[in-house]
mmCIF file of N, CA, C and O in Angstrom:
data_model
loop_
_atom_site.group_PDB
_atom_site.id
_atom_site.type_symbol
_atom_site.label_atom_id
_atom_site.label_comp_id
_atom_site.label_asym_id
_atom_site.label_seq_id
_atom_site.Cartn_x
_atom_site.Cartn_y
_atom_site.Cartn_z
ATOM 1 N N UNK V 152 28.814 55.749 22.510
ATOM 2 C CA UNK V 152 28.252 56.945 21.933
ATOM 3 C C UNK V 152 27.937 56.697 20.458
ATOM 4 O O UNK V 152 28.771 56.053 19.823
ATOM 5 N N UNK V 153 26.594 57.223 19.697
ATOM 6 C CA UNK V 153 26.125 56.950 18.230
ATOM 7 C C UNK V 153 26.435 58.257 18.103
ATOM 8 O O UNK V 153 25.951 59.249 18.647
ATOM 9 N N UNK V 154 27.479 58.106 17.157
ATOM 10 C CA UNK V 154 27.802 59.337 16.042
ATOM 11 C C UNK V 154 26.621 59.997 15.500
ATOM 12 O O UNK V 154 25.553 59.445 15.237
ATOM 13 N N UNK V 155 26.987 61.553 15.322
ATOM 14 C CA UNK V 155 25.799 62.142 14.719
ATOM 15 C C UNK V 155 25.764 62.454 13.317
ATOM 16 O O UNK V 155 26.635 63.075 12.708
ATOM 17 N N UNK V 156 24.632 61.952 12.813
ATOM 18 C CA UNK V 156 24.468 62.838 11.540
ATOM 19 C C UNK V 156 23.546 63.718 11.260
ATOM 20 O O UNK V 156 22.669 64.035 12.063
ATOM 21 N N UNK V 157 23.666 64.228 10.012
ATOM 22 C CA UNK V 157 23.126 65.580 9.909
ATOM 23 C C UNK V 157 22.773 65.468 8.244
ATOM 24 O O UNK V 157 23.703 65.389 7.442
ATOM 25 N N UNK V 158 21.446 65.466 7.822
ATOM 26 C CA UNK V 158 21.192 65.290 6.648
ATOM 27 C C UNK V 158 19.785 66.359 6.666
ATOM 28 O O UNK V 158 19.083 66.416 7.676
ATOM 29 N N UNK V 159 19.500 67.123 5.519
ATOM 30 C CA UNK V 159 19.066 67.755 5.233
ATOM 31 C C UNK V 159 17.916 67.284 3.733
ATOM 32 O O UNK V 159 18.380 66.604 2.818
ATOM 33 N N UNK V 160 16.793 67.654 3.717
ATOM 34 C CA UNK V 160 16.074 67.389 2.744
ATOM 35 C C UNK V 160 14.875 68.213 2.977
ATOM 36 O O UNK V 160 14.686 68.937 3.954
ATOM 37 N N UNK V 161 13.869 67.976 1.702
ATOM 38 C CA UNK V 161 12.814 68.998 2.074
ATOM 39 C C UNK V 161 11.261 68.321 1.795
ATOM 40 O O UNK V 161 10.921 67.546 0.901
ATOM 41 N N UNK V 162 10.498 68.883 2.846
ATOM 42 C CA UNK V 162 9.027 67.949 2.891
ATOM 43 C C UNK V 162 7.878 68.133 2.336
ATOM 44 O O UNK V 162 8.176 69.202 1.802
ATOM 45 N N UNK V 163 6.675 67.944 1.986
ATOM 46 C CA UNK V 163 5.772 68.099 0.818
ATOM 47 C C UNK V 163 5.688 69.435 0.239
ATOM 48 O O UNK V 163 5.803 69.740 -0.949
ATOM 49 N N UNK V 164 5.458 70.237 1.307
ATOM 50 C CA UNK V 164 5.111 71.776 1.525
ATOM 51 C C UNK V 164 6.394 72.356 1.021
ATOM 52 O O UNK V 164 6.125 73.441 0.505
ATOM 53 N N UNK V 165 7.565 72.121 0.954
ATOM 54 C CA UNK V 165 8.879 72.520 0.535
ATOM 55 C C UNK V 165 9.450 72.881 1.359
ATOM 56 O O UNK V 165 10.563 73.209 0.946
ATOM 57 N N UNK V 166 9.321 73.074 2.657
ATOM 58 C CA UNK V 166 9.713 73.320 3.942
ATOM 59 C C UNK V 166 11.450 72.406 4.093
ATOM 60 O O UNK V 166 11.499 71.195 3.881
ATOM 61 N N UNK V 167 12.338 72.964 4.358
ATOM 62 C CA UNK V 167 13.947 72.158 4.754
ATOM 63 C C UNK V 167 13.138 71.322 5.849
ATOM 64 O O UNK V 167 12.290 71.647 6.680
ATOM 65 N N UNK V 168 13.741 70.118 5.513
ATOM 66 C CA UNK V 168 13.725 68.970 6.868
ATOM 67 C C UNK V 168 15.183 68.351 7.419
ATOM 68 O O UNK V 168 15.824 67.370 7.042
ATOM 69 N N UNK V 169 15.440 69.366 8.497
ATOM 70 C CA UNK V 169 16.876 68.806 9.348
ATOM 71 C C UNK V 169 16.811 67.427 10.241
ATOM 72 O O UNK V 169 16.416 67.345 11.404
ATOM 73 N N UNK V 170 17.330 66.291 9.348
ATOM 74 C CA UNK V 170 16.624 64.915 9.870
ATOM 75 C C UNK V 170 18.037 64.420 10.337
ATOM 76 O O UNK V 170 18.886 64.072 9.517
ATOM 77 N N UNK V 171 18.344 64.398 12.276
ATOM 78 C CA UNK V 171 19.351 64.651 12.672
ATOM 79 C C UNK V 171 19.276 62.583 13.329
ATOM 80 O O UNK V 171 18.334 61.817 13.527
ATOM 81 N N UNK V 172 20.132 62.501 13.398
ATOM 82 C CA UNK V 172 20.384 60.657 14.164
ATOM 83 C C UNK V 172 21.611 61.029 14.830
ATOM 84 O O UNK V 172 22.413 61.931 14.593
ATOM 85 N N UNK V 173 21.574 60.064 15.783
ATOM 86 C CA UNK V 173 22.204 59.589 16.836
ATOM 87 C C UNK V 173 22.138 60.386 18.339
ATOM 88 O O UNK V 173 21.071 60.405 18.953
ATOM 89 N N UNK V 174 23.298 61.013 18.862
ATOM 90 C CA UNK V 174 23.226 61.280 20.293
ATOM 91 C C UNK V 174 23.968 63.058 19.851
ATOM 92 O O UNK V 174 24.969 63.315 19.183
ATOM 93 N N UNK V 175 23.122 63.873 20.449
ATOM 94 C CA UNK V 175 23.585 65.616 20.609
ATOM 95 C C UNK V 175 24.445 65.720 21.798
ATOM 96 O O UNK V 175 24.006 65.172 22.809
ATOM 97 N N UNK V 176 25.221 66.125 21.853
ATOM 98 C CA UNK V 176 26.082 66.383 23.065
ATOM 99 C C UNK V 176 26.750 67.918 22.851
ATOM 100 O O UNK V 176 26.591 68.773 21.981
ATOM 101 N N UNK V 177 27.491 67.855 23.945
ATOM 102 C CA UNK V 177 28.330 69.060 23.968
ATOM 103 C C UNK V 177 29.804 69.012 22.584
ATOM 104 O O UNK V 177 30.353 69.949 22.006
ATOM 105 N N UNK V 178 30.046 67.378 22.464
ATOM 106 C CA UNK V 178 31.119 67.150 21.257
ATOM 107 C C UNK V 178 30.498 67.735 20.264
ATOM 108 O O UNK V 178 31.013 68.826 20.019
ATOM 109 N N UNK V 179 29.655 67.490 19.621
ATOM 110 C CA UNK V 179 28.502 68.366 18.408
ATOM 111 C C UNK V 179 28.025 69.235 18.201
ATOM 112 O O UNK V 179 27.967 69.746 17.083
ATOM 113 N N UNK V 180 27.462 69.737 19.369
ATOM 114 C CA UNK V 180 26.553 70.719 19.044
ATOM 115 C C UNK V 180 27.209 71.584 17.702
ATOM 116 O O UNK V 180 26.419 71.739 16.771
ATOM 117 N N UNK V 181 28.419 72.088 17.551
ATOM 118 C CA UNK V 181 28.506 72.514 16.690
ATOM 119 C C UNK V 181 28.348 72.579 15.422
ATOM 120 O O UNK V 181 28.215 73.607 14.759
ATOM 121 N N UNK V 182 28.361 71.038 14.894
ATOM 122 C CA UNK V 182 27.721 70.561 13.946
ATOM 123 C C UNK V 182 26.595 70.728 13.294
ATOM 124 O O UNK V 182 26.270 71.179 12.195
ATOM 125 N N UNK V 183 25.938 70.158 14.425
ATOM 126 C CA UNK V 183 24.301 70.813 14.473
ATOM 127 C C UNK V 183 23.797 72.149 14.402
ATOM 128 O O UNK V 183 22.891 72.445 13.623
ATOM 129 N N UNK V 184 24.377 73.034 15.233
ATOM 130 C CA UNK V 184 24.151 74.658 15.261
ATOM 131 C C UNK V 184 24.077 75.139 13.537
ATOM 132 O O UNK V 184 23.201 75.730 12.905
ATOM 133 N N UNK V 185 25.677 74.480 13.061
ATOM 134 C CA UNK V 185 25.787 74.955 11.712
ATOM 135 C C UNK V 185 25.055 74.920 11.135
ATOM 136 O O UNK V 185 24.405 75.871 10.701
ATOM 137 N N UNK V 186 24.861 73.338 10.854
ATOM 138 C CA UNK V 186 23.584 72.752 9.871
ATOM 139 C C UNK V 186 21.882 73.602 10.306
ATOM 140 O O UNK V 186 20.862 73.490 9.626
ATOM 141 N N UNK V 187 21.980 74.172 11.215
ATOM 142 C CA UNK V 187 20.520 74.586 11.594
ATOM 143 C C UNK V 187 20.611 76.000 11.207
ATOM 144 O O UNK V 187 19.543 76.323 10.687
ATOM 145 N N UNK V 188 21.465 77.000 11.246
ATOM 146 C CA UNK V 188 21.931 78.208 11.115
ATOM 147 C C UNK V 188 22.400 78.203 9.667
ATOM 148 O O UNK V 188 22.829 79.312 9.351
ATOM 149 N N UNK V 189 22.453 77.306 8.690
ATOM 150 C CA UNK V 189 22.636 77.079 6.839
ATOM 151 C C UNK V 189 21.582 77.154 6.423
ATOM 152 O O UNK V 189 21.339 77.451 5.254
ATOM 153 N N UNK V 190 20.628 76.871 7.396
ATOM 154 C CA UNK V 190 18.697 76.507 6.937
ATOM 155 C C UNK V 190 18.198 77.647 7.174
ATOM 156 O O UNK V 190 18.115 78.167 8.287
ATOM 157 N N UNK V 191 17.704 78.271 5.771
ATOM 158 C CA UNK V 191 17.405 79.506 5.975
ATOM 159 C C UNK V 191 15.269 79.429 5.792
ATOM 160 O O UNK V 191 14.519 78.822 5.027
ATOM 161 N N UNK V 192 15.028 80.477 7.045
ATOM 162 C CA UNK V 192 13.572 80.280 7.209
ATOM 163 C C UNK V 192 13.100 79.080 7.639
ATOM 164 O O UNK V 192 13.978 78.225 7.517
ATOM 165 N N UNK V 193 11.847 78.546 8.198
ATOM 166 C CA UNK V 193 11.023 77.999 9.128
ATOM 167 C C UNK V 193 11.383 76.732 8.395
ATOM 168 O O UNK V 193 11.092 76.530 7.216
ATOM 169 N N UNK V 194 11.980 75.964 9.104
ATOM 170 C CA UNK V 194 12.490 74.321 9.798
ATOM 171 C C UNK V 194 11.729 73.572 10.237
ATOM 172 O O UNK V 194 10.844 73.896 11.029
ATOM 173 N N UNK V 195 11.995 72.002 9.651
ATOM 174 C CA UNK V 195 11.360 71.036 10.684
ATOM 175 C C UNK V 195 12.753 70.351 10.928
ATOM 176 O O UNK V 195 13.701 70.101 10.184
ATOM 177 N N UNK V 196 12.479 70.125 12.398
ATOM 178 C CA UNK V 196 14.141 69.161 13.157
ATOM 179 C C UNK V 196 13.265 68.030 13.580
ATOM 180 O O UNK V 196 12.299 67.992 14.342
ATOM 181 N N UNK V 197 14.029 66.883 12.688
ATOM 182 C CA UNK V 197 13.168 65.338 12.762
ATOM 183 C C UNK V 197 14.497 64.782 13.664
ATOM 184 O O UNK V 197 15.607 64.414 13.282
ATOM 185 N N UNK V 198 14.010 64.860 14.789
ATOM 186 C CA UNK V 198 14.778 64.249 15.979
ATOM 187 C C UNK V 198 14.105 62.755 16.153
ATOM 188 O O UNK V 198 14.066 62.221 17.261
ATOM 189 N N UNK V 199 13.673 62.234 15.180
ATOM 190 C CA UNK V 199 13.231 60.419 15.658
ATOM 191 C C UNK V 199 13.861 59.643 15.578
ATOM 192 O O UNK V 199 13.479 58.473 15.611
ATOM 193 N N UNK V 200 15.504 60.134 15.390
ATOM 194 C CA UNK V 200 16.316 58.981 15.715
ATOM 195 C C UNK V 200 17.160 59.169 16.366
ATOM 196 O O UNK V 200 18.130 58.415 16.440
ATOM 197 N N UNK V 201 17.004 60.360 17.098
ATOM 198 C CA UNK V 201 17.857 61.133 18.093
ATOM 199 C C UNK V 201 17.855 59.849 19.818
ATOM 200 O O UNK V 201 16.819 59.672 20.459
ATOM 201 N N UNK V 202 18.699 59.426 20.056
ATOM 202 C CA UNK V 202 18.548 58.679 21.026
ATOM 203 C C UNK V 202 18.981 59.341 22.807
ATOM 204 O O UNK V 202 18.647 58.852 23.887
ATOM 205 N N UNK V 203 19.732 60.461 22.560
ATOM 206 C CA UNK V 203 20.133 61.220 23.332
ATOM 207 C C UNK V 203 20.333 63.009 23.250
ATOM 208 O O UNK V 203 21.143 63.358 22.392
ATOM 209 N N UNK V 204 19.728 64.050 23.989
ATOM 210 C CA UNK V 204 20.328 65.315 23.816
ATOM 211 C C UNK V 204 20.557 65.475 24.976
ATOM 212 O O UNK V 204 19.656 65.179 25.760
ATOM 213 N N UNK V 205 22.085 66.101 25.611
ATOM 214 C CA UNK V 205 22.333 66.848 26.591
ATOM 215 C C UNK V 205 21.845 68.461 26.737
ATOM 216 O O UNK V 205 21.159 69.030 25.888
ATOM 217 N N UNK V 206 22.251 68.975 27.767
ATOM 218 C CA UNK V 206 21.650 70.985 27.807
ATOM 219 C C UNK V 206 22.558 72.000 26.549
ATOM 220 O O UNK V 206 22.360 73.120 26.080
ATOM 221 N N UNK V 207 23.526 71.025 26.348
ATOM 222 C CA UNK V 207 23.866 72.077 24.667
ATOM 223 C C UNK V 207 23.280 71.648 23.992
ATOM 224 O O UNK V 207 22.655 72.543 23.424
ATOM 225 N N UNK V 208 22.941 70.383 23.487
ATOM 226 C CA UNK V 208 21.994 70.431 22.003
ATOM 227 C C UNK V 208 20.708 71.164 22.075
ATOM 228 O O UNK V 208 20.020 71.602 21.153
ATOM 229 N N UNK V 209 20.428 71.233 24.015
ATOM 230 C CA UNK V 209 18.959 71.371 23.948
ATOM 231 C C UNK V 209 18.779 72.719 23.763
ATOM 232 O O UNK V 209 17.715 73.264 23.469
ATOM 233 N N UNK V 210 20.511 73.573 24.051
ATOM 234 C CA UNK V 210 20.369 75.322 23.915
ATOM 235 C C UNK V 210 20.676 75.704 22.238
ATOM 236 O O UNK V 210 20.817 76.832 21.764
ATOM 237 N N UNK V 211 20.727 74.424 21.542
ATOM 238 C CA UNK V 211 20.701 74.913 19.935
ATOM 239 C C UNK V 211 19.310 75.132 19.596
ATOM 240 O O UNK V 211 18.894 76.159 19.059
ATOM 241 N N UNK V 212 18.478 73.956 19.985
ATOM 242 C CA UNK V 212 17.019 74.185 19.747
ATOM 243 C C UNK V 212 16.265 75.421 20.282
ATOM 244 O O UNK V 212 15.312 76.005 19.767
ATOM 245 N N UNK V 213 17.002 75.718 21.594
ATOM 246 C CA UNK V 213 16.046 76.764 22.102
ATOM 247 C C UNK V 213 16.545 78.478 21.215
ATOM 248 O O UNK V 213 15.901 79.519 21.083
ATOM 249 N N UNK V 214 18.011 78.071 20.745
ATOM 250 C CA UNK V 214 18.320 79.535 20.214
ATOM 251 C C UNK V 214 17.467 79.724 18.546
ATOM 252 O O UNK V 214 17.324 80.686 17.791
ATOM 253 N N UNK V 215 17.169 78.724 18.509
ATOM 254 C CA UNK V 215 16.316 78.784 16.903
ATOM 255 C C UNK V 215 14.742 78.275 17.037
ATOM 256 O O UNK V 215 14.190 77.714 16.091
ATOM 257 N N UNK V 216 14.029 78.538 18.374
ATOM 258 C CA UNK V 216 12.916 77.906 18.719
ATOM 259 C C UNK V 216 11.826 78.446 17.716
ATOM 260 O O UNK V 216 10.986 77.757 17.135
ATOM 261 N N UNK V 217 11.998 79.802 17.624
ATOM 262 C CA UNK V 217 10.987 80.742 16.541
ATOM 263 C C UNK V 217 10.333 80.260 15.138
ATOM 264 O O UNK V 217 9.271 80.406 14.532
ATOM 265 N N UNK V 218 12.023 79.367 14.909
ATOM 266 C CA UNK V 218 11.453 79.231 13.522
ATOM 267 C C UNK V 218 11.491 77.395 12.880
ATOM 268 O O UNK V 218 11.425 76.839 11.784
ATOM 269 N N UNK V 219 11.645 76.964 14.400
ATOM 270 C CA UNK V 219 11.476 75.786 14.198
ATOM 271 C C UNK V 219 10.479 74.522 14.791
ATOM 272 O O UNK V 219 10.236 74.416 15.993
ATOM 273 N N UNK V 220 9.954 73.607 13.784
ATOM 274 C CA UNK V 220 8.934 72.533 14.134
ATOM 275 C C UNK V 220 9.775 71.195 14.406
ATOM 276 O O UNK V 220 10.196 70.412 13.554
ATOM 277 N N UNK V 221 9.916 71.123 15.774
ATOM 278 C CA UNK V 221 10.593 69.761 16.110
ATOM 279 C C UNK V 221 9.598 68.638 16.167
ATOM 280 O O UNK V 221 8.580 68.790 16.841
ATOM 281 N N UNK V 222 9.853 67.312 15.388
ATOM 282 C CA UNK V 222 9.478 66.439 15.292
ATOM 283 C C UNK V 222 10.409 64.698 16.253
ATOM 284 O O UNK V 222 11.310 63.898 15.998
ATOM 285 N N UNK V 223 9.390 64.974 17.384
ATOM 286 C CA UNK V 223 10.006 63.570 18.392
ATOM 287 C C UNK V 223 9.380 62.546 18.653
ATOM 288 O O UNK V 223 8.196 62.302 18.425
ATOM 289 N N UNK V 224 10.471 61.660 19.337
ATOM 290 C CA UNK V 224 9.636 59.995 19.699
ATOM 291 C C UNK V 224 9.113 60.594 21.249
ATOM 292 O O UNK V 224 9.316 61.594 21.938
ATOM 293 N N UNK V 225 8.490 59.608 21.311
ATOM 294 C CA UNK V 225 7.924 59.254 22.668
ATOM 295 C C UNK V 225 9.161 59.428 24.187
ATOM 296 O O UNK V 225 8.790 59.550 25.354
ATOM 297 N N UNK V 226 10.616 59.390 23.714
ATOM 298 C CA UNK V 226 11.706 59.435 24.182
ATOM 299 C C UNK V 226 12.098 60.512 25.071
ATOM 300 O O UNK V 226 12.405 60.680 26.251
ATOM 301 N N UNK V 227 11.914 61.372 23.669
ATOM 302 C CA UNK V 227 12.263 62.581 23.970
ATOM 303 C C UNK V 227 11.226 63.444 24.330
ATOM 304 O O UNK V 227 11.608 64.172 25.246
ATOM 305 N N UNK V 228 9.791 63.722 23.912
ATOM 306 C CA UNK V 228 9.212 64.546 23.783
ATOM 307 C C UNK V 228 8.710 64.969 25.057
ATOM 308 O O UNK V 228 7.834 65.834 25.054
ATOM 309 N N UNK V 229 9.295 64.305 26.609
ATOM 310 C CA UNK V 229 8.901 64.528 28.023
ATOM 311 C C UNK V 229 10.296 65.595 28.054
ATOM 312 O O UNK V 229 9.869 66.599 28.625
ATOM 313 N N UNK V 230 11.408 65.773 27.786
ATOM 314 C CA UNK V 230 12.175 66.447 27.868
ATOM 315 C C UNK V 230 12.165 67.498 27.371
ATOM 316 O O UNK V 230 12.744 68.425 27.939
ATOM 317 N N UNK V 231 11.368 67.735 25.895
ATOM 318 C CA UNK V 231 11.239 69.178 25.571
ATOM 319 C C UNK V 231 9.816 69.809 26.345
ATOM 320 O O UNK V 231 9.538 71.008 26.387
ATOM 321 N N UNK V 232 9.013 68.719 26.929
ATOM 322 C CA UNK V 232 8.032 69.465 27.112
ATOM 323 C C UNK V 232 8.522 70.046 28.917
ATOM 324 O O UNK V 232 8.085 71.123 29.322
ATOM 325 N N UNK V 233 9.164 69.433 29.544
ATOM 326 C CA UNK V 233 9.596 69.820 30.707
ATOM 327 C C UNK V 233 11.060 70.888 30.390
ATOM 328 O O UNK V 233 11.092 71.928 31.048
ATOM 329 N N UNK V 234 11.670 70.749 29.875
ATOM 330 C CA UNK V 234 12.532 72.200 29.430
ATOM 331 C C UNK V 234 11.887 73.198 29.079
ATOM 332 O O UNK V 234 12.574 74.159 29.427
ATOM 333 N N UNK V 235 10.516 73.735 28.353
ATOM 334 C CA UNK V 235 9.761 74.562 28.089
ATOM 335 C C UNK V 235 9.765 74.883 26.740
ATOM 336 O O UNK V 235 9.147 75.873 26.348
ATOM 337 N N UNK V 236 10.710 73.798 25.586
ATOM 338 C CA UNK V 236 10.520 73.821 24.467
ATOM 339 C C UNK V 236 9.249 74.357 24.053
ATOM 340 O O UNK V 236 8.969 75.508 23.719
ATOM 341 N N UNK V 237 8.598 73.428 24.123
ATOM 342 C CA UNK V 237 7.279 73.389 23.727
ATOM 343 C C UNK V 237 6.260 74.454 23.528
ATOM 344 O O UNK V 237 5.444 74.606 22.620
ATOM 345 N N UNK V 238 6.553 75.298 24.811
ATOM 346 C CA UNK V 238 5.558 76.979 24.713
ATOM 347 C C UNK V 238 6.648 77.609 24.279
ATOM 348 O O UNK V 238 6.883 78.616 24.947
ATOM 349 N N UNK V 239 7.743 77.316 23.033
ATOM 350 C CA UNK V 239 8.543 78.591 22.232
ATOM 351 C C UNK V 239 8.447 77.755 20.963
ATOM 352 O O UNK V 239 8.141 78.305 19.905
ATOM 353 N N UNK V 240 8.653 76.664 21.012
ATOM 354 C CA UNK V 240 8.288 75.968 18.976
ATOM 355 C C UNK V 240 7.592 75.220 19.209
ATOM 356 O O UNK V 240 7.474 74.856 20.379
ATOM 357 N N UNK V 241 6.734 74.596 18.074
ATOM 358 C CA UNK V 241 6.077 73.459 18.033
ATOM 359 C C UNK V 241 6.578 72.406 17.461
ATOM 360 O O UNK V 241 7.187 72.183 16.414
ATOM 361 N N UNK V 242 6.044 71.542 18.729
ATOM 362 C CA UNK V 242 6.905 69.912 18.746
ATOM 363 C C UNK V 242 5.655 69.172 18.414
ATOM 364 O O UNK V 242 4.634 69.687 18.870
ATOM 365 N N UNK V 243 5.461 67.746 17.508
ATOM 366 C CA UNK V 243 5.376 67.350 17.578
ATOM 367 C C UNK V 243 5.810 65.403 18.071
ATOM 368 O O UNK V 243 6.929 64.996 17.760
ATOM 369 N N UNK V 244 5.022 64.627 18.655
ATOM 370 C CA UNK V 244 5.161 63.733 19.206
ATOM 371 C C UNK V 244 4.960 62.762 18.260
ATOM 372 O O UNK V 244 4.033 62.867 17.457
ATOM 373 N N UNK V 245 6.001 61.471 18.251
ATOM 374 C CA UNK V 245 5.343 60.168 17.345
ATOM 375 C C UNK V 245 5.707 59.077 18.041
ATOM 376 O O UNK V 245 6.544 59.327 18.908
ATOM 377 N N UNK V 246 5.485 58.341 17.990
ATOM 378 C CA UNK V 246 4.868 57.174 18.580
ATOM 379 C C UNK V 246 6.270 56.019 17.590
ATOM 380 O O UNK V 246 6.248 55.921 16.363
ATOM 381 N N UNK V 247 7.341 55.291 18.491
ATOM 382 C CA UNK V 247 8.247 54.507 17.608
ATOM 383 C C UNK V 247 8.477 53.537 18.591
ATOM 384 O O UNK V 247 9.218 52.583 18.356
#
């Protein structure tokens, strides 16, 4: 299992960027929830080094879908688009 981290910074536009690594599980989610629920107003979640999410990390994303722009690899981005992420936030896809 790759430990998670949770680092926070902000992107041209001034927008918070929640730039999360390693594997989301049910051990974390809490972590994550926090750090996403500290971020106040419209989010980008840079999941490109996210190598794994189970159905709790994936129910953190969906409880904050409104106000957040998830950013994924090629990995992941068949999983949010088949969970139905996708028609509640906008995801983008990158290529790693």
């Amino acid at each position: 299992m790759t430990p998670l981290t949770l680092t926070t910074t902000t992107d041209p536009q001034g927008r918070p960027v929640l730039k999360v690594a390693g594997e989301i599980d049910l051990s974390n989610t809490e972590s994550f929830e926090k750090a996403l629920a500290g971020t106040k107003g419209p989010v980008v979640i840079d999941l490109t080094e996210v190598h794994y999410i189970d159905s709790a990390g994936m129910s953190v994303l969906f409880a904050h879908a409104e106000r957040v722009e998830v950013v994924a690899t090629s990995l992941l981005t068949p999983l949010l688009e088949m969970s139905g992420l996708t028609s509640m936030a906008t995801v983008r896809g990158v290529d790693r």
